[in-house]
Amino acid sequence: MQVVWREFIKDRIAMISLVIMIVTISGVFIASLFFDPAEVMKISLRGKYAPPSAEHWLGADVGGSDIFGQLIIGAKNSLLIAIAITLITGTAGIFIGLACGYFGGWIDNMFMRIIDFFITLPSLMIIIVFITIVPKYTVLTFILIISLFGWTSIARLVRSKSLSESRRDYVNASKTLGTNDFVIIFKEVMPNISSILIVEATLNFAGNIGIETGLTYLGFGLPPSTPSLGTLVAYANNPLVMSTYWWVWLPAALFILILMLSINYVGQALRRAADAKQRLG
């Protein structure tokens, strides 16, 4: 932790990004407790494209629904979906990568061929097809479909790191003493690559937010009745809204931009902390 903290102290942008990321994410979850999604999405034609005011802090959309409420609830939905996908893909990738790197042999060959197959697929197009053909489409279905294609990169990374770790002397000594393979993998090998796992999870989290908002923007994510950052940004497709009613789409676009930049700067600082050759402090 001292190494990580020194890295943030040396990199002022990363420190500011860390503060912004913590304040933004915690602020969204706390603020969402004060909004009722049904009330936020309530249609009021008299408030159509209402500009920012005391009643609507960030204005209203075409249906008169409050933009600020949609921004808070939409951000919470996007963050929860990204967290769920990161946990699922991270867990699957770590288990498979550790098994491939530690055991090698036919297990490594089998999973590497499967990973190679998934990597060659146009995953975004296939995700859209899956979302289109699934009859009962829910948020859980959406998370599982994206997770199906998201575990391969972390599995490859963990496999390469655990492959070198499993050849080290401390692992051979544990095997000679008769220590269980499960114990060696999760209590000896995994802690030694944990810094890489944290960095990868952080950057994957940012990527998963982008995938969710991108698919919703294209109309293949959350339904229009559910607030989402992608839905708000999609209003910019209308030239009239783009040029005249900037408050409908600009807050969500700025929110995504600031959050993505913050997570990426934090991820880069964590990556430098994990690699002694790149450290600033």
PDB file of C-alpha atoms in Angstrom:
ATOM      1  CA  MET A   1       0.000   0.000   0.000  1.00  0.00           C
ATOM      2  CA  GLN A   2       2.896   2.367   0.731  1.00  0.00           C
ATOM      3  CA  VAL A   3       4.195   1.919  -2.821  1.00  0.00           C
ATOM      4  CA  VAL A   4       0.746   2.638  -4.272  1.00  0.00           C
ATOM      5  CA  TRP A   5       0.290   5.714  -2.061  1.00  0.00           C
ATOM      6  CA  ARG A   6       3.758   7.048  -3.035  1.00  0.00           C
ATOM      7  CA  GLU A   7       2.826   6.651  -6.684  1.00  0.00           C
ATOM      8  CA  PHE A   8      -0.329   8.726  -6.232  1.00  0.00           C
ATOM      9  CA  ILE A   9       1.596  11.377  -4.231  1.00  0.00           C
ATOM     10  CA  LYS A  10       4.118  11.704  -7.086  1.00  0.00           C
ATOM     11  CA  ASP A  11       1.408  11.892  -9.777  1.00  0.00           C
ATOM     12  CA  ARG A  12      -0.869  14.873  -9.048  1.00  0.00           C
ATOM     13  CA  ILE A  13      -3.269  14.077 -11.915  1.00  0.00           C
ATOM     14  CA  ALA A  14      -3.700  10.515 -10.658  1.00  0.00           C
ATOM     15  CA  MET A  15      -4.390  11.813  -7.136  1.00  0.00           C
ATOM     16  CA  ILE A  16      -7.014  14.282  -8.417  1.00  0.00           C
ATOM     17  CA  SER A  17      -8.519  11.490 -10.531  1.00  0.00           C
ATOM     18  CA  LEU A  18      -8.714   9.200  -7.498  1.00  0.00           C
ATOM     19  CA  VAL A  19     -10.578  11.877  -5.513  1.00  0.00           C
ATOM     20  CA  ILE A  20     -12.936  12.584  -8.435  1.00  0.00           C
ATOM     21  CA  MET A  21     -13.593   8.855  -8.925  1.00  0.00           C
ATOM     22  CA  ILE A  22     -14.375   8.245  -5.241  1.00  0.00           C
ATOM     23  CA  VAL A  23     -16.548  11.368  -4.898  1.00  0.00           C
ATOM     24  CA  THR A  24     -18.410  10.667  -8.163  1.00  0.00           C
ATOM     25  CA  ILE A  25     -19.150   6.995  -7.519  1.00  0.00           C
ATOM     26  CA  SER A  26     -20.077   7.435  -3.845  1.00  0.00           C
ATOM     27  CA  GLY A  27     -22.100  10.569  -4.700  1.00  0.00           C
ATOM     28  CA  VAL A  28     -24.114   8.704  -7.335  1.00  0.00           C
ATOM     29  CA  PHE A  29     -25.012   5.841  -4.989  1.00  0.00           C
ATOM     30  CA  ILE A  30     -25.924   8.190  -2.112  1.00  0.00           C
ATOM     31  CA  ALA A  31     -27.929  10.585  -4.315  1.00  0.00           C
ATOM     32  CA  SER A  32     -29.831   7.706  -5.965  1.00  0.00           C
ATOM     33  CA  LEU A  33     -31.409   6.923  -2.563  1.00  0.00           C
ATOM     34  CA  PHE A  34     -33.372  10.183  -2.836  1.00  0.00           C
ATOM     35  CA  PHE A  35     -34.857   9.502  -6.290  1.00  0.00           C
ATOM     36  CA  ASP A  36     -37.824   7.311  -7.212  1.00  0.00           C
ATOM     37  CA  PRO A  37     -37.251   5.924 -10.759  1.00  0.00           C
ATOM     38  CA  ALA A  38     -41.016   5.920 -11.508  1.00  0.00           C
ATOM     39  CA  GLU A  39     -41.335   9.553 -10.421  1.00  0.00           C
ATOM     40  CA  VAL A  40     -38.210  10.592 -12.376  1.00  0.00           C
ATOM     41  CA  MET A  41     -39.491   8.956 -15.588  1.00  0.00           C
ATOM     42  CA  LYS A  42     -43.001  10.405 -15.164  1.00  0.00           C
ATOM     43  CA  ILE A  43     -44.087  12.128 -18.387  1.00  0.00           C
ATOM     44  CA  SER A  44     -45.149  15.775 -18.174  1.00  0.00           C
ATOM     45  CA  LEU A  45     -45.675  17.314 -21.609  1.00  0.00           C
ATOM     46  CA  ARG A  46     -45.913  20.795 -20.118  1.00  0.00           C
ATOM     47  CA  GLY A  47     -42.261  20.445 -19.136  1.00  0.00           C
ATOM     48  CA  LYS A  48     -41.086  19.331 -22.597  1.00  0.00           C
ATOM     49  CA  TYR A  49     -37.428  20.341 -23.026  1.00  0.00           C
ATOM     50  CA  ALA A  50     -37.678  22.607 -19.984  1.00  0.00           C
ATOM     51  CA  PRO A  51     -34.347  24.442 -19.470  1.00  0.00           C
ATOM     52  CA  PRO A  52     -32.377  24.179 -16.218  1.00  0.00           C
ATOM     53  CA  SER A  53     -34.285  25.772 -13.344  1.00  0.00           C
ATOM     54  CA  ALA A  54     -34.960  25.401  -9.631  1.00  0.00           C
ATOM     55  CA  GLU A  55     -37.532  22.689 -10.444  1.00  0.00           C
ATOM     56  CA  HIS A  56     -35.300  20.820 -12.924  1.00  0.00           C
ATOM     57  CA  TRP A  57     -31.629  21.424 -12.040  1.00  0.00           C
ATOM     58  CA  LEU A  58     -30.421  20.073 -15.396  1.00  0.00           C
ATOM     59  CA  GLY A  59     -33.602  20.661 -17.363  1.00  0.00           C
ATOM     60  CA  ALA A  60     -36.027  18.088 -18.787  1.00  0.00           C
ATOM     61  CA  ASP A  61     -36.178  15.799 -21.840  1.00  0.00           C
ATOM     62  CA  VAL A  62     -38.796  15.494 -24.592  1.00  0.00           C
ATOM     63  CA  GLY A  63     -41.251  13.892 -22.166  1.00  0.00           C
ATOM     64  CA  GLY A  64     -40.652  16.476 -19.445  1.00  0.00           C
ATOM     65  CA  SER A  65     -38.754  13.939 -17.306  1.00  0.00           C
ATOM     66  CA  ASP A  66     -36.081  15.376 -15.011  1.00  0.00           C
ATOM     67  CA  ILE A  67     -32.573  15.063 -16.509  1.00  0.00           C
ATOM     68  CA  PHE A  68     -30.743  15.270 -13.172  1.00  0.00           C
ATOM     69  CA  GLY A  69     -32.743  12.351 -11.766  1.00  0.00           C
ATOM     70  CA  GLN A  70     -32.151  10.329 -14.938  1.00  0.00           C
ATOM     71  CA  LEU A  71     -28.423  11.138 -14.749  1.00  0.00           C
ATOM     72  CA  ILE A  72     -28.139   9.900 -11.147  1.00  0.00           C
ATOM     73  CA  ILE A  73     -30.231   6.729 -11.623  1.00  0.00           C
ATOM     74  CA  GLY A  74     -28.711   6.044 -15.048  1.00  0.00           C
ATOM     75  CA  ALA A  75     -25.184   6.388 -13.647  1.00  0.00           C
ATOM     76  CA  LYS A  76     -26.077   4.024 -10.794  1.00  0.00           C
ATOM     77  CA  ASN A  77     -27.469   1.458 -13.277  1.00  0.00           C
ATOM     78  CA  SER A  78     -24.351   1.722 -15.468  1.00  0.00           C
ATOM     79  CA  LEU A  79     -22.007   1.402 -12.463  1.00  0.00           C
ATOM     80  CA  LEU A  80     -23.875  -1.605 -11.028  1.00  0.00           C
ATOM     81  CA  ILE A  81     -23.871  -3.373 -14.393  1.00  0.00           C
ATOM     82  CA  ALA A  82     -20.154  -2.627 -14.885  1.00  0.00           C
ATOM     83  CA  ILE A  83     -19.348  -3.883 -11.365  1.00  0.00           C
ATOM     84  CA  ALA A  84     -21.332  -7.104 -11.942  1.00  0.00           C
ATOM     85  CA  ILE A  85     -19.633  -7.764 -15.291  1.00  0.00           C
ATOM     86  CA  THR A  86     -16.196  -7.003 -13.819  1.00  0.00           C
ATOM     87  CA  LEU A  87     -16.786  -9.433 -10.930  1.00  0.00           C
ATOM     88  CA  ILE A  88     -18.088 -12.237 -13.158  1.00  0.00           C
ATOM     89  CA  THR A  89     -15.433 -11.909 -15.868  1.00  0.00           C
ATOM     90  CA  GLY A  90     -12.677 -11.303 -13.303  1.00  0.00           C
ATOM     91  CA  THR A  91     -13.572 -14.394 -11.270  1.00  0.00           C
ATOM     92  CA  ALA A  92     -13.857 -16.621 -14.346  1.00  0.00           C
ATOM     93  CA  GLY A  93     -10.661 -15.211 -15.883  1.00  0.00           C
ATOM     94  CA  ILE A  94      -8.649 -15.616 -12.675  1.00  0.00           C
ATOM     95  CA  PHE A  95      -9.793 -19.217 -12.065  1.00  0.00           C
ATOM     96  CA  ILE A  96      -9.174 -20.310 -15.656  1.00  0.00           C
ATOM     97  CA  GLY A  97      -5.891 -18.378 -15.975  1.00  0.00           C
ATOM     98  CA  LEU A  98      -4.505 -19.795 -12.717  1.00  0.00           C
ATOM     99  CA  ALA A  99      -5.503 -23.349 -13.681  1.00  0.00           C
ATOM    100  CA  CYS A 100      -3.898 -23.021 -17.138  1.00  0.00           C
ATOM    101  CA  GLY A 101      -0.681 -21.477 -15.821  1.00  0.00           C
ATOM    102  CA  TYR A 102      -0.251 -23.813 -12.865  1.00  0.00           C
ATOM    103  CA  PHE A 103      -1.269 -27.185 -14.316  1.00  0.00           C
ATOM    104  CA  GLY A 104      -0.275 -26.606 -17.964  1.00  0.00           C
ATOM    105  CA  GLY A 105      -0.612 -29.687 -20.206  1.00  0.00           C
ATOM    106  CA  TRP A 106      -4.006 -30.575 -21.671  1.00  0.00           C
ATOM    107  CA  ILE A 107      -5.847 -28.125 -19.406  1.00  0.00           C
ATOM    108  CA  ASP A 108      -3.755 -25.240 -20.744  1.00  0.00           C
ATOM    109  CA  ASN A 109      -4.104 -26.428 -24.348  1.00  0.00           C
ATOM    110  CA  MET A 110      -7.870 -26.859 -24.110  1.00  0.00           C
ATOM    111  CA  PHE A 111      -8.610 -23.463 -22.544  1.00  0.00           C
ATOM    112  CA  MET A 112      -6.110 -21.606 -24.741  1.00  0.00           C
ATOM    113  CA  ARG A 113      -7.822 -22.954 -27.874  1.00  0.00           C
ATOM    114  CA  ILE A 114     -11.191 -21.829 -26.462  1.00  0.00           C
ATOM    115  CA  ILE A 115      -9.744 -18.379 -25.628  1.00  0.00           C
ATOM    116  CA  ASP A 116      -8.197 -18.089 -29.108  1.00  0.00           C
ATOM    117  CA  PHE A 117     -11.585 -18.973 -30.601  1.00  0.00           C
ATOM    118  CA  PHE A 118     -13.401 -16.293 -28.556  1.00  0.00           C
ATOM    119  CA  ILE A 119     -10.779 -13.651 -29.409  1.00  0.00           C
ATOM    120  CA  THR A 120     -11.216 -14.227 -33.140  1.00  0.00           C
ATOM    121  CA  LEU A 121     -14.976 -13.630 -32.888  1.00  0.00           C
ATOM    122  CA  PRO A 122     -16.474 -10.160 -33.547  1.00  0.00           C
ATOM    123  CA  SER A 123     -17.768 -10.103 -29.965  1.00  0.00           C
ATOM    124  CA  LEU A 124     -19.694  -6.814 -30.134  1.00  0.00           C
ATOM    125  CA  MET A 125     -21.679  -7.955 -33.165  1.00  0.00           C
ATOM    126  CA  ILE A 126     -22.447 -11.329 -31.543  1.00  0.00           C
ATOM    127  CA  ILE A 127     -23.539  -9.609 -28.298  1.00  0.00           C
ATOM    128  CA  ILE A 128     -25.990  -7.492 -30.316  1.00  0.00           C
ATOM    129  CA  VAL A 129     -27.327 -10.620 -32.060  1.00  0.00           C
ATOM    130  CA  PHE A 130     -27.762 -12.417 -28.717  1.00  0.00           C
ATOM    131  CA  ILE A 131     -29.561  -9.413 -27.222  1.00  0.00           C
ATOM    132  CA  THR A 132     -31.842  -9.271 -30.262  1.00  0.00           C
ATOM    133  CA  ILE A 133     -32.847 -12.946 -30.290  1.00  0.00           C
ATOM    134  CA  VAL A 134     -33.201 -13.575 -26.529  1.00  0.00           C
ATOM    135  CA  PRO A 135     -36.992 -13.701 -25.917  1.00  0.00           C
ATOM    136  CA  LYS A 136     -37.113 -12.536 -22.266  1.00  0.00           C
ATOM    137  CA  TYR A 137     -34.463  -9.864 -22.154  1.00  0.00           C
ATOM    138  CA  THR A 138     -33.586  -8.555 -18.680  1.00  0.00           C
ATOM    139  CA  VAL A 139     -30.696  -6.705 -17.026  1.00  0.00           C
ATOM    140  CA  LEU A 140     -29.397 -10.075 -15.742  1.00  0.00           C
ATOM    141  CA  THR A 141     -29.471 -11.486 -19.273  1.00  0.00           C
ATOM    142  CA  PHE A 142     -27.641  -8.396 -20.505  1.00  0.00           C
ATOM    143  CA  ILE A 143     -24.903  -8.852 -17.868  1.00  0.00           C
ATOM    144  CA  LEU A 144     -24.482 -12.579 -18.605  1.00  0.00           C
ATOM    145  CA  ILE A 145     -24.265 -12.070 -22.376  1.00  0.00           C
ATOM    146  CA  ILE A 146     -21.523  -9.429 -22.060  1.00  0.00           C
ATOM    147  CA  SER A 147     -19.712 -11.523 -19.420  1.00  0.00           C
ATOM    148  CA  LEU A 148     -19.654 -14.495 -21.813  1.00  0.00           C
ATOM    149  CA  PHE A 149     -17.166 -12.612 -24.005  1.00  0.00           C
ATOM    150  CA  GLY A 150     -15.337 -10.541 -21.380  1.00  0.00           C
ATOM    151  CA  TRP A 151     -13.293 -13.109 -19.432  1.00  0.00           C
ATOM    152  CA  THR A 152     -10.733 -14.043 -22.110  1.00  0.00           C
ATOM    153  CA  SER A 153      -8.321 -11.094 -21.801  1.00  0.00           C
ATOM    154  CA  ILE A 154      -7.894 -11.416 -18.037  1.00  0.00           C
ATOM    155  CA  ALA A 155      -7.574 -15.229 -18.363  1.00  0.00           C
ATOM    156  CA  ARG A 156      -4.694 -14.781 -20.823  1.00  0.00           C
ATOM    157  CA  LEU A 157      -2.974 -12.249 -18.565  1.00  0.00           C
ATOM    158  CA  VAL A 158      -3.350 -14.375 -15.420  1.00  0.00           C
ATOM    159  CA  ARG A 159      -2.221 -17.472 -17.310  1.00  0.00           C
ATOM    160  CA  SER A 160       1.013 -15.790 -18.476  1.00  0.00           C
ATOM    161  CA  LYS A 161       1.809 -14.465 -14.981  1.00  0.00           C
ATOM    162  CA  SER A 162       0.961 -17.686 -13.142  1.00  0.00           C
ATOM    163  CA  LEU A 163       2.954 -19.684 -15.713  1.00  0.00           C
ATOM    164  CA  SER A 164       6.176 -17.973 -14.596  1.00  0.00           C
ATOM    165  CA  GLU A 165       5.219 -17.965 -10.902  1.00  0.00           C
ATOM    166  CA  SER A 166       4.443 -21.699 -10.848  1.00  0.00           C
ATOM    167  CA  ARG A 167       8.044 -22.461 -11.969  1.00  0.00           C
ATOM    168  CA  ARG A 168       9.609 -20.588  -9.057  1.00  0.00           C
ATOM    169  CA  ASP A 169      11.422 -22.234  -6.156  1.00  0.00           C
ATOM    170  CA  TYR A 170       8.785 -21.495  -3.499  1.00  0.00           C
ATOM    171  CA  VAL A 171       6.158 -23.358  -5.538  1.00  0.00           C
ATOM    172  CA  ASN A 172       8.486 -26.329  -6.112  1.00  0.00           C
ATOM    173  CA  ALA A 173       9.305 -26.395  -2.380  1.00  0.00           C
ATOM    174  CA  SER A 174       5.592 -26.436  -1.509  1.00  0.00           C
ATOM    175  CA  LYS A 175       4.974 -29.293  -3.948  1.00  0.00           C
ATOM    176  CA  THR A 176       7.887 -31.252  -2.436  1.00  0.00           C
ATOM    177  CA  LEU A 177       6.387 -30.798   1.032  1.00  0.00           C
ATOM    178  CA  GLY A 178       3.103 -32.233  -0.271  1.00  0.00           C
ATOM    179  CA  THR A 179       1.042 -29.031  -0.089  1.00  0.00           C
ATOM    180  CA  ASN A 180      -2.322 -29.262  -1.816  1.00  0.00           C
ATOM    181  CA  ASP A 181      -2.441 -27.732  -5.324  1.00  0.00           C
ATOM    182  CA  PHE A 182      -5.485 -25.654  -4.364  1.00  0.00           C
ATOM    183  CA  VAL A 183      -3.562 -24.140  -1.432  1.00  0.00           C
ATOM    184  CA  ILE A 184      -0.495 -23.393  -3.584  1.00  0.00           C
ATOM    185  CA  ILE A 185      -2.585 -21.713  -6.291  1.00  0.00           C
ATOM    186  CA  PHE A 186      -4.763 -19.506  -4.088  1.00  0.00           C
ATOM    187  CA  LYS A 187      -2.499 -18.883  -1.090  1.00  0.00           C
ATOM    188  CA  GLU A 188       0.913 -18.649  -2.754  1.00  0.00           C
ATOM    189  CA  VAL A 189       0.688 -17.970  -6.500  1.00  0.00           C
ATOM    190  CA  MET A 190      -2.356 -15.682  -6.534  1.00  0.00           C
ATOM    191  CA  PRO A 191      -1.117 -13.235  -3.850  1.00  0.00           C
ATOM    192  CA  ASN A 192       2.085 -12.726  -5.867  1.00  0.00           C
ATOM    193  CA  ILE A 193       0.130 -11.591  -8.937  1.00  0.00           C
ATOM    194  CA  SER A 194      -2.582  -9.687  -7.020  1.00  0.00           C
ATOM    195  CA  SER A 195      -1.226  -6.244  -8.012  1.00  0.00           C
ATOM    196  CA  ILE A 196      -1.654  -7.116 -11.698  1.00  0.00           C
ATOM    197  CA  LEU A 197      -5.172  -8.386 -11.001  1.00  0.00           C
ATOM    198  CA  ILE A 198      -6.169  -5.103  -9.291  1.00  0.00           C
ATOM    199  CA  VAL A 199      -4.857  -3.057 -12.218  1.00  0.00           C
ATOM    200  CA  GLU A 200      -6.645  -5.241 -14.766  1.00  0.00           C
ATOM    201  CA  ALA A 201      -9.910  -5.149 -12.803  1.00  0.00           C
ATOM    202  CA  THR A 202      -9.771  -1.334 -12.594  1.00  0.00           C
ATOM    203  CA  LEU A 203      -9.256  -0.902 -16.329  1.00  0.00           C
ATOM    204  CA  ASN A 204     -11.859  -3.590 -17.131  1.00  0.00           C
ATOM    205  CA  PHE A 205     -14.346  -1.696 -14.955  1.00  0.00           C
ATOM    206  CA  ALA A 206     -13.912   1.409 -17.123  1.00  0.00           C
ATOM    207  CA  GLY A 207     -14.217  -0.696 -20.271  1.00  0.00           C
ATOM    208  CA  ASN A 208     -17.427  -2.335 -19.044  1.00  0.00           C
ATOM    209  CA  ILE A 209     -19.020   1.065 -18.354  1.00  0.00           C
ATOM    210  CA  GLY A 210     -18.168   1.978 -21.938  1.00  0.00           C
ATOM    211  CA  ILE A 211     -19.667  -1.259 -23.316  1.00  0.00           C
ATOM    212  CA  GLU A 212     -22.927  -0.804 -21.396  1.00  0.00           C
ATOM    213  CA  THR A 213     -23.386   2.848 -22.355  1.00  0.00           C
ATOM    214  CA  GLY A 214     -22.316   2.137 -25.936  1.00  0.00           C
ATOM    215  CA  LEU A 215     -24.826  -0.686 -26.411  1.00  0.00           C
ATOM    216  CA  THR A 216     -27.609   1.363 -24.792  1.00  0.00           C
ATOM    217  CA  TYR A 217     -26.675   4.293 -27.046  1.00  0.00           C
ATOM    218  CA  LEU A 218     -27.104   1.977 -30.068  1.00  0.00           C
ATOM    219  CA  GLY A 219     -30.457   0.744 -28.728  1.00  0.00           C
ATOM    220  CA  PHE A 220     -29.282  -2.719 -27.655  1.00  0.00           C
ATOM    221  CA  GLY A 221     -28.777  -2.096 -23.936  1.00  0.00           C
ATOM    222  CA  LEU A 222     -31.235  -1.139 -21.232  1.00  0.00           C
ATOM    223  CA  PRO A 223     -34.850  -0.478 -22.328  1.00  0.00           C
ATOM    224  CA  PRO A 224     -35.830   3.199 -22.897  1.00  0.00           C
ATOM    225  CA  SER A 225     -38.027   3.152 -19.759  1.00  0.00           C
ATOM    226  CA  THR A 226     -34.922   2.474 -17.596  1.00  0.00           C
ATOM    227  CA  PRO A 227     -32.682   5.538 -17.052  1.00  0.00           C
ATOM    228  CA  SER A 228     -29.225   5.080 -18.547  1.00  0.00           C
ATOM    229  CA  LEU A 229     -26.276   7.264 -19.502  1.00  0.00           C
ATOM    230  CA  GLY A 230     -26.372   5.761 -23.003  1.00  0.00           C
ATOM    231  CA  THR A 231     -30.025   6.749 -23.462  1.00  0.00           C
ATOM    232  CA  LEU A 232     -29.291  10.361 -22.468  1.00  0.00           C
ATOM    233  CA  VAL A 233     -26.287  10.601 -24.812  1.00  0.00           C
ATOM    234  CA  ALA A 234     -28.391   9.090 -27.622  1.00  0.00           C
ATOM    235  CA  TYR A 235     -30.596  12.216 -27.580  1.00  0.00           C
ATOM    236  CA  ALA A 236     -27.681  13.928 -29.355  1.00  0.00           C
ATOM    237  CA  ASN A 237     -28.581  11.927 -32.484  1.00  0.00           C
ATOM    238  CA  ASN A 238     -31.346  14.465 -33.059  1.00  0.00           C
ATOM    239  CA  PRO A 239     -29.750  17.562 -34.699  1.00  0.00           C
ATOM    240  CA  LEU A 240     -32.349  19.860 -33.109  1.00  0.00           C
ATOM    241  CA  VAL A 241     -31.650  18.512 -29.601  1.00  0.00           C
ATOM    242  CA  MET A 242     -27.910  18.537 -30.298  1.00  0.00           C
ATOM    243  CA  SER A 243     -27.866  22.240 -31.172  1.00  0.00           C
ATOM    244  CA  THR A 244     -30.734  23.678 -29.104  1.00  0.00           C
ATOM    245  CA  TYR A 245     -31.408  21.511 -26.051  1.00  0.00           C
ATOM    246  CA  TRP A 246     -27.832  20.871 -24.953  1.00  0.00           C
ATOM    247  CA  TRP A 247     -28.835  20.168 -21.333  1.00  0.00           C
ATOM    248  CA  VAL A 248     -30.499  16.900 -22.425  1.00  0.00           C
ATOM    249  CA  TRP A 249     -27.323  15.113 -23.565  1.00  0.00           C
ATOM    250  CA  LEU A 250     -24.307  17.188 -22.455  1.00  0.00           C
ATOM    251  CA  PRO A 251     -24.369  16.350 -18.680  1.00  0.00           C
ATOM    252  CA  ALA A 252     -24.335  12.585 -19.380  1.00  0.00           C
ATOM    253  CA  ALA A 253     -21.565  12.956 -21.984  1.00  0.00           C
ATOM    254  CA  LEU A 254     -19.421  15.004 -19.567  1.00  0.00           C
ATOM    255  CA  PHE A 255     -20.116  12.528 -16.750  1.00  0.00           C
ATOM    256  CA  ILE A 256     -18.924   9.591 -18.878  1.00  0.00           C
ATOM    257  CA  LEU A 257     -15.860  11.531 -20.072  1.00  0.00           C
ATOM    258  CA  ILE A 258     -14.778  12.614 -16.574  1.00  0.00           C
ATOM    259  CA  LEU A 259     -15.410   9.197 -14.991  1.00  0.00           C
ATOM    260  CA  MET A 260     -13.563   7.313 -17.755  1.00  0.00           C
ATOM    261  CA  LEU A 261     -10.557   9.643 -17.603  1.00  0.00           C
ATOM    262  CA  SER A 262     -10.435   9.376 -13.795  1.00  0.00           C
ATOM    263  CA  ILE A 263     -10.554   5.567 -13.813  1.00  0.00           C
ATOM    264  CA  ASN A 264      -7.894   5.369 -16.511  1.00  0.00           C
ATOM    265  CA  TYR A 265      -5.504   7.729 -14.670  1.00  0.00           C
ATOM    266  CA  VAL A 266      -6.023   5.725 -11.471  1.00  0.00           C
ATOM    267  CA  GLY A 267      -5.445   2.483 -13.383  1.00  0.00           C
ATOM    268  CA  GLN A 268      -2.219   3.829 -14.903  1.00  0.00           C
ATOM    269  CA  ALA A 269      -0.938   4.841 -11.442  1.00  0.00           C
ATOM    270  CA  LEU A 270      -1.766   1.356 -10.103  1.00  0.00           C
ATOM    271  CA  ARG A 271      -0.004  -0.196 -13.088  1.00  0.00           C
ATOM    272  CA  ARG A 272       3.150   1.822 -12.406  1.00  0.00           C
ATOM    273  CA  ALA A 273       2.999   0.839  -8.733  1.00  0.00           C
ATOM    274  CA  ALA A 274       2.844  -2.825  -9.769  1.00  0.00           C
ATOM    275  CA  ASP A 275       5.886  -2.478 -12.052  1.00  0.00           C
ATOM    276  CA  ALA A 276       9.100  -1.334 -10.319  1.00  0.00           C
ATOM    277  CA  LYS A 277      10.638  -0.208 -13.651  1.00  0.00           C
ATOM    278  CA  GLN A 278       7.835   2.331 -14.287  1.00  0.00           C
ATOM    279  CA  ARG A 279       7.452   3.807 -10.795  1.00  0.00           C
ATOM    280  CA  LEU A 280       7.751   7.563 -10.271  1.00  0.00           C
ATOM    281  CA  GLY A 281       8.262   7.343  -6.513  1.00  0.00           C
TER     282      GLY A 281
END
